[in-house]
Amino acid sequence: MEYKFTPKKYYFLYGKAEPALKLKPGDVVETSTVDARGYDSAGKPLSEESKAVEGDYIPLYSNPLVGPFYVEGAEPGDTLSVYIEKVKPNRDYAWSRILPHFGSFTEEGPRRRFLLNEPIEEKVFDWKLDLDRNVAILQLQNSKLKRVEIPLHPFIGSIGVAPRFGRRETALTPGEYGGNMDCIETKEGTTLYLPVFVKGAYLYFGDVHAAQGDGELTGVALEVSADVKLKIDLIKGKSIEWPRLEDEEFIMVAGSSRPLMEALKIAHVELVRWLVEDYGFDKWEAFEILSQVGKCRIGNVVDPCYTVVAKFPKKYLP
Amino acid sequence: MEYKFTPKKYYFLYGKAEPALKLKPGDVVETSTVDARGYDSAGKPLSEESKAVEGDYIPLYSNPLVGPFYVEGAEPGDTLSVYIEKVKPNRDYAWSRILPHFGSFTEEGPRRRFLLNEPIEEKVFDWKLDLDRNVAILQLQNSKLKRVEIPLHPFIGSIGVAPRFGRRETALTPGEYGGNMDCIETKEGTTLYLPVFVKGAYLYFGDVHAAQGDGELTGVALEVSADVKLKIDLIKGKSIEWPRLEDEEFIMVAGSSRPLMEALKIAHVELVRWLVEDYGFDKWEAFEILSQVGKCRIGNVVDPCYTVVAKFPKKYLP
Amino acid sequence: MEYKFTPKKYYFLYGKAEPALKLKPGDVVETSTVDARGYDSAGKPLSEESKAVEGDYIPLYSNPLVGPFYVEGAEPGDTLSVYIEKVKPNRDYAWSRILPHFGSFTEEGPRRRFLLNEPIEEKVFDWKLDLDRNVAILQLQNSKLKRVEIPLHPFIGSIGVAPRFGRRETALTPGEYGGNMDCIETKEGTTLYLPVFVKGAYLYFGDVHAAQGDGELTGVALEVSADVKLKIDLIKGKSIEWPRLEDEEFIMVAGSSRPLMEALKIAHVELVRWLVEDYGFDKWEAFEILSQVGKCRIGNVVDPCYTVVAKFPKKYLP
Amino acid sequence: MEYKFTPKKYYFLYGKAEPALKLKPGDVVETSTVDARGYDSAGKPLSEESKAVEGDYIPLYSNPLVGPFYVEGAEPGDTLSVYIEKVKPNRDYAWSRILPHFGSFTEEGPRRRFLLNEPIEEKVFDWKLDLDRNVAILQLQNSKLKRVEIPLHPFIGSIGVAPRFGRRETALTPGEYGGNMDCIETKEGTTLYLPVFVKGAYLYFGDVHAAQGDGELTGVALEVSADVKLKIDLIKGKSIEWPRLEDEEFIMVAGSSRPLMEALKIAHVELVRWLVEDYGFDKWEAFEILSQVGKCRIGNVVDPCYTVVAKFPKKYLP
């Protein structure tokens, strides 16, 4: 079945909550997301009533999420399959920032101070989006170059399910449940596989980026509202440990941790496991081939956990 | 007022929940904690009814906590003061383990696999406690030495308040709210200062260790149940960013993060801030003196965040 | 002038030594390199006499280097430009290995033991090279897939100059002088810019890889001997801090350090400096655009320093 | 035999060089060192002639070293034993600094820029030494406290032998050969054990600090010239991998690497090996006891490799 879904509430957590909609494997859901600070396609902020707070803790009002989508039949030990059919910015601007105490190049963060140097001053960047031409344009103030125009490659910054233990009550952290991975790979045409830790899975997503470089260096991409369409499926009895992805070219694993090297190791070790379990590779031969043909992309180096995507080209699968 | 408190429920989170007891500044509470797996002074496990689960997520049943203690008058921006009057193991044994996929020397963890080497086999160690002589004794099986006897120095492994944002729904992670810091400094005679992020503060504690080396290398100390007595106070209008501690010799900050270097930086930068704000030091002179006389101890290198304690000797305070 | 150079000696260091050849800016040198263990195009190992040892220390006989090439007119504060005209494997096999105590996935290394787990057993892989079809072929022993064929993309694994201070007396470490960066970017068609720290620059290179995935995960690529042709130029009075690269698509910086995050930071901070100094960007605007369009590739995560290549697309230069 | 040795040359490397003196096992050598910038007991800088440069590379003129002392009979696979009989500052002042681009709290370094924040301004601190009272005194300019007086605990900042491979041509880096470990443990009464990698061992030392806190946070301690007396011995056929130390209370290992966690792992894994090989412990029982009674101190977090000292109390040895 295909649903057009209009969110009434936005969440700031990954975990169990009152389902926004119950889906069956095979269903398609189309909806729209707001940007990382809660602004919608008309440039209006979230109303107070639309901010869902489960329990009476203080939420971090960043990266509002659509959901949760309860998936009928999903049980711990299954894998949720999410095919990304559409990710389309739905307004004519995106904002970006450089912030003190946030981002690995201006003091690590968020909310962590590591240095005795003075923090920087905040900088704001307003990008125009030309959706017909699929580009973003920035006017530069202080550079020789006066204008830069870059292609859009929209993707979902934050998408995940209820975690294994407890809730993750900010939407800023990525982990084994997905979350704020900020990977350009969660784009149109990719299938994302997420471990089901909780009956019903509880899928959420939001924080679409219109464009972003490797590593999301400043900590802020081209933040935008968007129309999103996803097809949900379920792989019963198939258990995975970290988010896996697949597009035309690669099978992939997204590992999230700190330090960066740990995220890289997690992603590759899980990818070797995938090659062994599903494709009949010997562990060491899988590792050897991965080592010679693997690609590796850094999703982000700014969130509370960093994300690395390890990729194996499908043309070398049996 | 002085309370004798018998826990009916044990929690596996830091955050808001139904208060177990409401305290006023100046109150003293005496109670007992169970060990990291929930075994009490009689060696009995937690009953199912006594495991508090707020909401219907899956808890990680590790490090059961006593609390929450609601502190009247505590508001965001205040500092909670917890004087540790007593930490006393109340049974004649403690257990310890070496685990695969847990602990930085046998594969990092928990629940993270980073290596292609084979995991180790689990080892269990049963320590006898002689509470009269204040020592622990281990019989060795495969070593030239047949018996080791070490002094006890009991301390609270996990103690903290409701965090700034959301809940922390395992009791394994330390952070700016305290939590599972596994620092030997939270012992009898220390005052722990915690930031109040939430009205009422919501203090929890548990996971007493009878003894532990620097870094808690295996990930498991001498795990024990204990009698604990705390005196609660409130410093109104005083805001701190990370847990601070004070004993006869030192003022201290406990920073928790990954990688280890980040925890070390957090602790020292916050300690410099303390020296500047409360003791009238110039920032650079504070840093110079700290650099020449400071002590630094590693609490743990095994939890999801590592903890470092930075110490400034009180004899150099004005 | 164009030189055909036949090496008589192979070096195991970066630093000053008796020049093998003196070159002038504009000169081209063509030569051949041996593989990482010193085997040449005929599969013969280095003779004892051809191993250059300057002074009577013990060399690490790994990654034998051709050179040094003294560049007339090169002085500290200049930049050496090395255009890579040809990198062509010149035999029909390449070897690869998975080693204990070497490589971040089987215990870090080299010569560092971090774990209490048992080390793995060494695995050897023999790849056939079909130079006409430009592919490498591996027969698998224990996998469902029996044969894998991958395209060659040969590049120079180790290339650099005499370092700022002292000599680097193994050829395993990369640094600000270049060295064993193991980056696939040092391939045909790339220009490598190296800082000149010492009069004459003293260029060395070797350790060609026929193919390699991102990160060189096992620590060993498709190790091969090769024919190499380089065009040398000099940029007088232009000072750089880290190796820079340029191909048709990108300007790039290769940062090398540990931990991985530090290499990533070095590369990007130097790339911002390049954008500011040579292309008239404001620092913060350069950082914003780099953050939205930058690419970043991990050269290696196995050498004593890791290498990260930060890339800025040339189409966004003024 | 007992030698009074007056250095004529100072070195800026660890490696083979013309021996300053040949010692036999059992010999004692007494000499004096200059401070980290080459100033002696009279406050005079090194003369140009006294700066030893082996080969014509550019030395980093920091931490001038006395030596090398060739030890008769020392061969690769032996262990050099250095008993520190005396370390005594020999002038009435010590200097210290806070530097931009140096030190982990003001931008990491040396010579590495990681941040886009502005660097700090250099600060200089002049400490008076009162050698009779064994204290150092600093006048504060901008703090409420006007004067701080701290006890001296002089130790050798940099001490080591020729490394396994090549030379280490700055005296700033610590490693498996010892070097610039900046550990307060290399003080009077400690025996330092160093691996012999090269016939003759080639012992060097220098860079005495009059006092220093854990981690050497600013990167600069109380830098001073000193009188030093060492007793040299040789343990034939005993091979170690990292510097070991022993005083009245502890056996210790100094591990040096980056990131900090790696230095910590190296030190503890080598300490377990020591417990197993020399004291008859089972590996896992050694690890368990170390985990419960071990002490761990951070030598430095500012040098090109960081140093961690892992300690096992001698009272628990069989």
PDB file of C-alpha atoms in Angstrom, chain C residues 95-277:
ATOM      1  CA  TRP C  95      52.381 -10.457  -4.137  1.00  0.00           C
ATOM      2  CA  SER C  96      50.296  -9.531  -1.147  1.00  0.00           C
ATOM      3  CA  ARG C  97      50.023 -10.689   2.465  1.00  0.00           C
ATOM      4  CA  ILE C  98      48.040 -10.611   5.658  1.00  0.00           C
ATOM      5  CA  LEU C  99      50.370 -10.465   8.629  1.00  0.00           C
ATOM      6  CA  PRO C 100      50.129 -10.761  12.403  1.00  0.00           C
ATOM      7  CA  HIS C 101      51.330  -7.686  14.322  1.00  0.00           C
ATOM      8  CA  PHE C 102      50.961  -5.627  11.188  1.00  0.00           C
ATOM      9  CA  GLY C 103      47.860  -3.918  10.024  1.00  0.00           C
ATOM     10  CA  SER C 104      45.126  -2.371  12.061  1.00  0.00           C
ATOM     11  CA  PHE C 105      42.772  -5.327  11.752  1.00  0.00           C
ATOM     12  CA  THR C 106      45.121  -8.066  12.943  1.00  0.00           C
ATOM     13  CA  GLU C 107      46.847  -6.126  15.690  1.00  0.00           C
ATOM     14  CA  GLU C 108      48.281  -2.736  14.964  1.00  0.00           C
ATOM     15  CA  GLY C 109      51.853  -2.430  13.984  1.00  0.00           C
ATOM     16  CA  PRO C 110      54.445  -2.614  12.818  1.00  0.00           C
ATOM     17  CA  ARG C 111      56.310  -3.949  15.832  1.00  0.00           C
ATOM     18  CA  ARG C 112      53.651  -2.914  18.259  1.00  0.00           C
ATOM     19  CA  ARG C 113      51.547  -5.355  20.211  1.00  0.00           C
ATOM     20  CA  PHE C 114      48.401  -3.996  21.735  1.00  0.00           C
ATOM     21  CA  LEU C 115      46.313  -6.994  22.489  1.00  0.00           C
ATOM     22  CA  LEU C 116      46.128 -10.061  24.614  1.00  0.00           C
ATOM     23  CA  ASN C 117      44.316 -12.029  21.886  1.00  0.00           C
ATOM     24  CA  GLU C 118      46.359 -14.561  19.944  1.00  0.00           C
ATOM     25  CA  PRO C 119      47.914 -13.185  16.755  1.00  0.00           C
ATOM     26  CA  ILE C 120      46.688 -14.528  13.414  1.00  0.00           C
ATOM     27  CA  GLU C 121      48.693 -16.748  11.097  1.00  0.00           C
ATOM     28  CA  GLU C 122      50.354 -15.180   8.085  1.00  0.00           C
ATOM     29  CA  LYS C 123      48.552 -15.551   4.737  1.00  0.00           C
ATOM     30  CA  VAL C 124      50.254 -15.140   1.365  1.00  0.00           C
ATOM     31  CA  PHE C 125      48.443 -14.166  -1.841  1.00  0.00           C
ATOM     32  CA  ASP C 126      49.937 -14.427  -5.316  1.00  0.00           C
ATOM     33  CA  TRP C 127      48.273 -12.255  -7.915  1.00  0.00           C
ATOM     34  CA  LYS C 128      48.891 -12.810 -11.631  1.00  0.00           C
ATOM     35  CA  LEU C 129      49.217  -9.637 -13.668  1.00  0.00           C
ATOM     36  CA  ASP C 130      47.981  -9.515 -17.248  1.00  0.00           C
ATOM     37  CA  LEU C 131      49.631  -6.305 -18.402  1.00  0.00           C
ATOM     38  CA  ASP C 132      48.019  -6.358 -21.844  1.00  0.00           C
ATOM     39  CA  ARG C 133      44.551  -6.438 -20.382  1.00  0.00           C
ATOM     40  CA  ASN C 134      45.661  -4.295 -17.417  1.00  0.00           C
ATOM     41  CA  VAL C 135      44.192  -6.645 -14.822  1.00  0.00           C
ATOM     42  CA  ALA C 136      45.275  -8.721 -11.822  1.00  0.00           C
ATOM     43  CA  ILE C 137      43.909 -12.183 -11.146  1.00  0.00           C
ATOM     44  CA  LEU C 138      43.737 -14.085  -7.879  1.00  0.00           C
ATOM     45  CA  GLN C 139      42.737 -17.717  -7.523  1.00  0.00           C
ATOM     46  CA  LEU C 140      40.761 -18.228  -4.327  1.00  0.00           C
ATOM     47  CA  GLN C 141      41.207 -21.405  -2.308  1.00  0.00           C
ATOM     48  CA  ASN C 142      38.461 -21.454   0.270  1.00  0.00           C
ATOM     49  CA  SER C 143      35.698 -19.265  -1.103  1.00  0.00           C
ATOM     50  CA  LYS C 144      32.644 -19.965  -3.225  1.00  0.00           C
ATOM     51  CA  LEU C 145      34.081 -17.549  -5.764  1.00  0.00           C
ATOM     52  CA  LYS C 146      37.098 -19.224  -7.308  1.00  0.00           C
ATOM     53  CA  ARG C 147      38.729 -16.361  -9.181  1.00  0.00           C
ATOM     54  CA  VAL C 148      38.715 -12.617  -8.984  1.00  0.00           C
ATOM     55  CA  GLU C 149      39.933 -10.254 -11.672  1.00  0.00           C
ATOM     56  CA  ILE C 150      40.499  -6.609 -10.873  1.00  0.00           C
ATOM     57  CA  PRO C 151      41.743  -3.647 -12.937  1.00  0.00           C
ATOM     58  CA  LEU C 152      45.225  -2.277 -12.336  1.00  0.00           C
ATOM     59  CA  HIS C 153      45.669   1.349 -11.338  1.00  0.00           C
ATOM     60  CA  PRO C 154      49.418   1.505 -10.635  1.00  0.00           C
ATOM     61  CA  PHE C 155      50.811   4.242  -8.424  1.00  0.00           C
ATOM     62  CA  ILE C 156      53.952   5.083  -6.485  1.00  0.00           C
ATOM     63  CA  GLY C 157      53.567   3.986  -2.843  1.00  0.00           C
ATOM     64  CA  SER C 158      56.562   5.837  -1.433  1.00  0.00           C
ATOM     65  CA  ILE C 159      57.915   9.118  -2.783  1.00  0.00           C
ATOM     66  CA  GLY C 160      59.477  12.039  -0.970  1.00  0.00           C
ATOM     67  CA  VAL C 161      62.399  14.298  -0.204  1.00  0.00           C
ATOM     68  CA  ALA C 162      64.901  14.826   2.606  1.00  0.00           C
ATOM     69  CA  PRO C 163      62.868  15.821   5.691  1.00  0.00           C
ATOM     70  CA  ARG C 164      63.075  19.087   7.573  1.00  0.00           C
ATOM     71  CA  PHE C 165      65.117  17.675  10.427  1.00  0.00           C
ATOM     72  CA  GLY C 166      67.401  14.691  10.395  1.00  0.00           C
ATOM     73  CA  ARG C 167      66.812  11.681   8.234  1.00  0.00           C
ATOM     74  CA  ARG C 168      63.906   9.306   8.281  1.00  0.00           C
ATOM     75  CA  GLU C 169      65.793   6.070   8.283  1.00  0.00           C
ATOM     76  CA  THR C 170      63.035   3.753   7.339  1.00  0.00           C
ATOM     77  CA  ALA C 171      61.055   4.046   4.161  1.00  0.00           C
ATOM     78  CA  LEU C 172      57.889   2.931   5.960  1.00  0.00           C
ATOM     79  CA  THR C 173      56.804   6.242   7.452  1.00  0.00           C
ATOM     80  CA  PRO C 174      55.058   9.067   5.639  1.00  0.00           C
ATOM     81  CA  GLY C 175      55.304  12.655   6.807  1.00  0.00           C
ATOM     82  CA  GLU C 176      55.493  16.282   5.719  1.00  0.00           C
ATOM     83  CA  TYR C 177      58.297  15.271   3.337  1.00  0.00           C
ATOM     84  CA  GLY C 178      56.070  12.726   1.570  1.00  0.00           C
ATOM     85  CA  GLY C 179      57.415   9.211   2.071  1.00  0.00           C
ATOM     86  CA  ASN C 180      55.372   6.049   2.333  1.00  0.00           C
ATOM     87  CA  MET C 181      51.980   7.703   1.878  1.00  0.00           C
ATOM     88  CA  ASP C 182      50.499   4.732  -0.002  1.00  0.00           C
ATOM     89  CA  CYS C 183      48.037   7.011  -1.779  1.00  0.00           C
ATOM     90  CA  ILE C 184      46.486   5.890  -5.062  1.00  0.00           C
ATOM     91  CA  GLU C 185      46.648   9.543  -6.156  1.00  0.00           C
ATOM     92  CA  THR C 186      50.406   9.427  -6.913  1.00  0.00           C
ATOM     93  CA  LYS C 187      49.618   7.863 -10.292  1.00  0.00           C
ATOM     94  CA  GLU C 188      50.166   8.739 -13.937  1.00  0.00           C
ATOM     95  CA  GLY C 189      48.977  12.235 -14.710  1.00  0.00           C
ATOM     96  CA  THR C 190      49.312  13.614 -11.184  1.00  0.00           C
ATOM     97  CA  THR C 191      51.719  16.380 -10.232  1.00  0.00           C
ATOM     98  CA  LEU C 192      53.108  16.007  -6.743  1.00  0.00           C
ATOM     99  CA  TYR C 193      54.425  19.113  -4.969  1.00  0.00           C
ATOM    100  CA  LEU C 194      56.905  18.526  -2.161  1.00  0.00           C
ATOM    101  CA  PRO C 195      58.412  21.054   0.235  1.00  0.00           C
ATOM    102  CA  VAL C 196      62.164  21.536  -0.194  1.00  0.00           C
ATOM    103  CA  PHE C 197      63.738  21.361   3.259  1.00  0.00           C
ATOM    104  CA  VAL C 198      67.342  20.795   2.191  1.00  0.00           C
ATOM    105  CA  LYS C 199      69.514  22.257  -0.584  1.00  0.00           C
ATOM    106  CA  GLY C 200      69.123  19.877  -3.512  1.00  0.00           C
ATOM    107  CA  ALA C 201      65.808  18.456  -2.254  1.00  0.00           C
ATOM    108  CA  TYR C 202      66.995  14.788  -2.527  1.00  0.00           C
ATOM    109  CA  LEU C 203      64.089  13.035  -4.184  1.00  0.00           C
ATOM    110  CA  TYR C 204      63.547   9.284  -3.680  1.00  0.00           C
ATOM    111  CA  PHE C 205      60.767   6.913  -4.701  1.00  0.00           C
ATOM    112  CA  GLY C 206      59.815   3.251  -4.861  1.00  0.00           C
ATOM    113  CA  ASP C 207      57.252   0.698  -3.665  1.00  0.00           C
ATOM    114  CA  VAL C 208      54.915   0.785  -6.655  1.00  0.00           C
ATOM    115  CA  HIS C 209      51.520  -0.847  -6.119  1.00  0.00           C
ATOM    116  CA  ALA C 210      49.667  -2.340  -9.089  1.00  0.00           C
ATOM    117  CA  ALA C 211      46.349  -1.864  -7.275  1.00  0.00           C
ATOM    118  CA  GLN C 212      45.108  -1.050  -3.783  1.00  0.00           C
ATOM    119  CA  GLY C 213      41.855  -0.296  -2.038  1.00  0.00           C
ATOM    120  CA  ASP C 214      41.201   2.700   0.213  1.00  0.00           C
ATOM    121  CA  GLY C 215      43.175   2.508   3.443  1.00  0.00           C
ATOM    122  CA  GLU C 216      45.471  -0.342   2.382  1.00  0.00           C
ATOM    123  CA  LEU C 217      43.655  -2.358   5.023  1.00  0.00           C
ATOM    124  CA  THR C 218      45.904  -5.407   5.233  1.00  0.00           C
ATOM    125  CA  GLY C 219      49.015  -3.230   5.104  1.00  0.00           C
ATOM    126  CA  VAL C 220      50.068  -4.842   1.842  1.00  0.00           C
ATOM    127  CA  ALA C 221      48.857  -3.895  -1.649  1.00  0.00           C
ATOM    128  CA  LEU C 222      49.641  -5.606  -4.982  1.00  0.00           C
ATOM    129  CA  GLU C 223      53.401  -5.248  -4.571  1.00  0.00           C
ATOM    130  CA  VAL C 224      55.266  -5.028  -7.844  1.00  0.00           C
ATOM    131  CA  SER C 225      58.332  -3.750  -9.691  1.00  0.00           C
ATOM    132  CA  ALA C 226      57.689  -1.005 -12.243  1.00  0.00           C
ATOM    133  CA  ASP C 227      58.955   1.421 -14.854  1.00  0.00           C
ATOM    134  CA  VAL C 228      58.595   5.000 -13.716  1.00  0.00           C
ATOM    135  CA  LYS C 229      59.049   8.277 -15.559  1.00  0.00           C
ATOM    136  CA  LEU C 230      58.997  11.615 -13.767  1.00  0.00           C
ATOM    137  CA  LYS C 231      59.352  15.233 -14.876  1.00  0.00           C
ATOM    138  CA  ILE C 232      61.021  17.453 -12.311  1.00  0.00           C
ATOM    139  CA  ASP C 233      60.368  21.150 -11.856  1.00  0.00           C
ATOM    140  CA  LEU C 234      61.022  23.743  -9.246  1.00  0.00           C
ATOM    141  CA  ILE C 235      58.844  26.522  -7.910  1.00  0.00           C
ATOM    142  CA  LYS C 236      61.272  29.036  -6.445  1.00  0.00           C
ATOM    143  CA  GLY C 237      60.311  30.967  -3.357  1.00  0.00           C
ATOM    144  CA  LYS C 238      57.070  29.070  -2.868  1.00  0.00           C
ATOM    145  CA  SER C 239      56.857  27.389   0.506  1.00  0.00           C
ATOM    146  CA  ILE C 240      54.406  24.627   1.409  1.00  0.00           C
ATOM    147  CA  GLU C 241      54.042  22.640   4.629  1.00  0.00           C
ATOM    148  CA  TRP C 242      52.742  19.275   3.416  1.00  0.00           C
ATOM    149  CA  PRO C 243      52.740  17.365   0.126  1.00  0.00           C
ATOM    150  CA  ARG C 244      50.260  18.793  -2.352  1.00  0.00           C
ATOM    151  CA  LEU C 245      48.926  17.068  -5.437  1.00  0.00           C
ATOM    152  CA  GLU C 246      47.077  18.096  -8.533  1.00  0.00           C
ATOM    153  CA  ASP C 247      45.386  16.149 -11.300  1.00  0.00           C
ATOM    154  CA  GLU C 248      42.773  17.077 -13.888  1.00  0.00           C
ATOM    155  CA  GLU C 249      39.993  17.145 -11.379  1.00  0.00           C
ATOM    156  CA  PHE C 250      41.377  18.143  -7.972  1.00  0.00           C
ATOM    157  CA  ILE C 251      43.909  20.087  -5.986  1.00  0.00           C
ATOM    158  CA  MET C 252      44.841  17.945  -2.992  1.00  0.00           C
ATOM    159  CA  VAL C 253      46.871  17.779   0.206  1.00  0.00           C
ATOM    160  CA  ALA C 254      48.241  14.569   1.758  1.00  0.00           C
ATOM    161  CA  GLY C 255      48.397  14.821   5.566  1.00  0.00           C
ATOM    162  CA  SER C 256      50.142  12.064   7.524  1.00  0.00           C
ATOM    163  CA  SER C 257      49.962  11.511  11.262  1.00  0.00           C
ATOM    164  CA  ARG C 258      48.369   9.442  14.021  1.00  0.00           C
ATOM    165  CA  PRO C 259      45.632   9.207  15.071  1.00  0.00           C
ATOM    166  CA  LEU C 260      43.704   9.100  11.791  1.00  0.00           C
ATOM    167  CA  MET C 261      41.714  12.197  12.752  1.00  0.00           C
ATOM    168  CA  GLU C 262      44.937  14.190  13.022  1.00  0.00           C
ATOM    169  CA  ALA C 263      45.973  13.279   9.476  1.00  0.00           C
ATOM    170  CA  LEU C 264      42.522  14.323   8.316  1.00  0.00           C
ATOM    171  CA  LYS C 265      42.793  17.676  10.098  1.00  0.00           C
ATOM    172  CA  ILE C 266      46.293  18.398   8.810  1.00  0.00           C
ATOM    173  CA  ALA C 267      45.263  17.730   5.214  1.00  0.00           C
ATOM    174  CA  HIS C 268      42.196  19.956   5.353  1.00  0.00           C
ATOM    175  CA  VAL C 269      43.810  22.846   7.235  1.00  0.00           C
ATOM    176  CA  GLU C 270      46.655  22.923   4.702  1.00  0.00           C
ATOM    177  CA  LEU C 271      44.123  22.752   1.858  1.00  0.00           C
ATOM    178  CA  VAL C 272      42.277  25.777   3.281  1.00  0.00           C
ATOM    179  CA  ARG C 273      45.612  27.588   3.479  1.00  0.00           C
ATOM    180  CA  TRP C 274      46.245  26.767  -0.177  1.00  0.00           C
ATOM    181  CA  LEU C 275      42.823  28.112  -1.179  1.00  0.00           C
ATOM    182  CA  VAL C 276      43.455  31.297   0.781  1.00  0.00           C
ATOM    183  CA  GLU C 277      47.033  31.946  -0.315  1.00  0.00           C
TER     184      GLU C 277
END
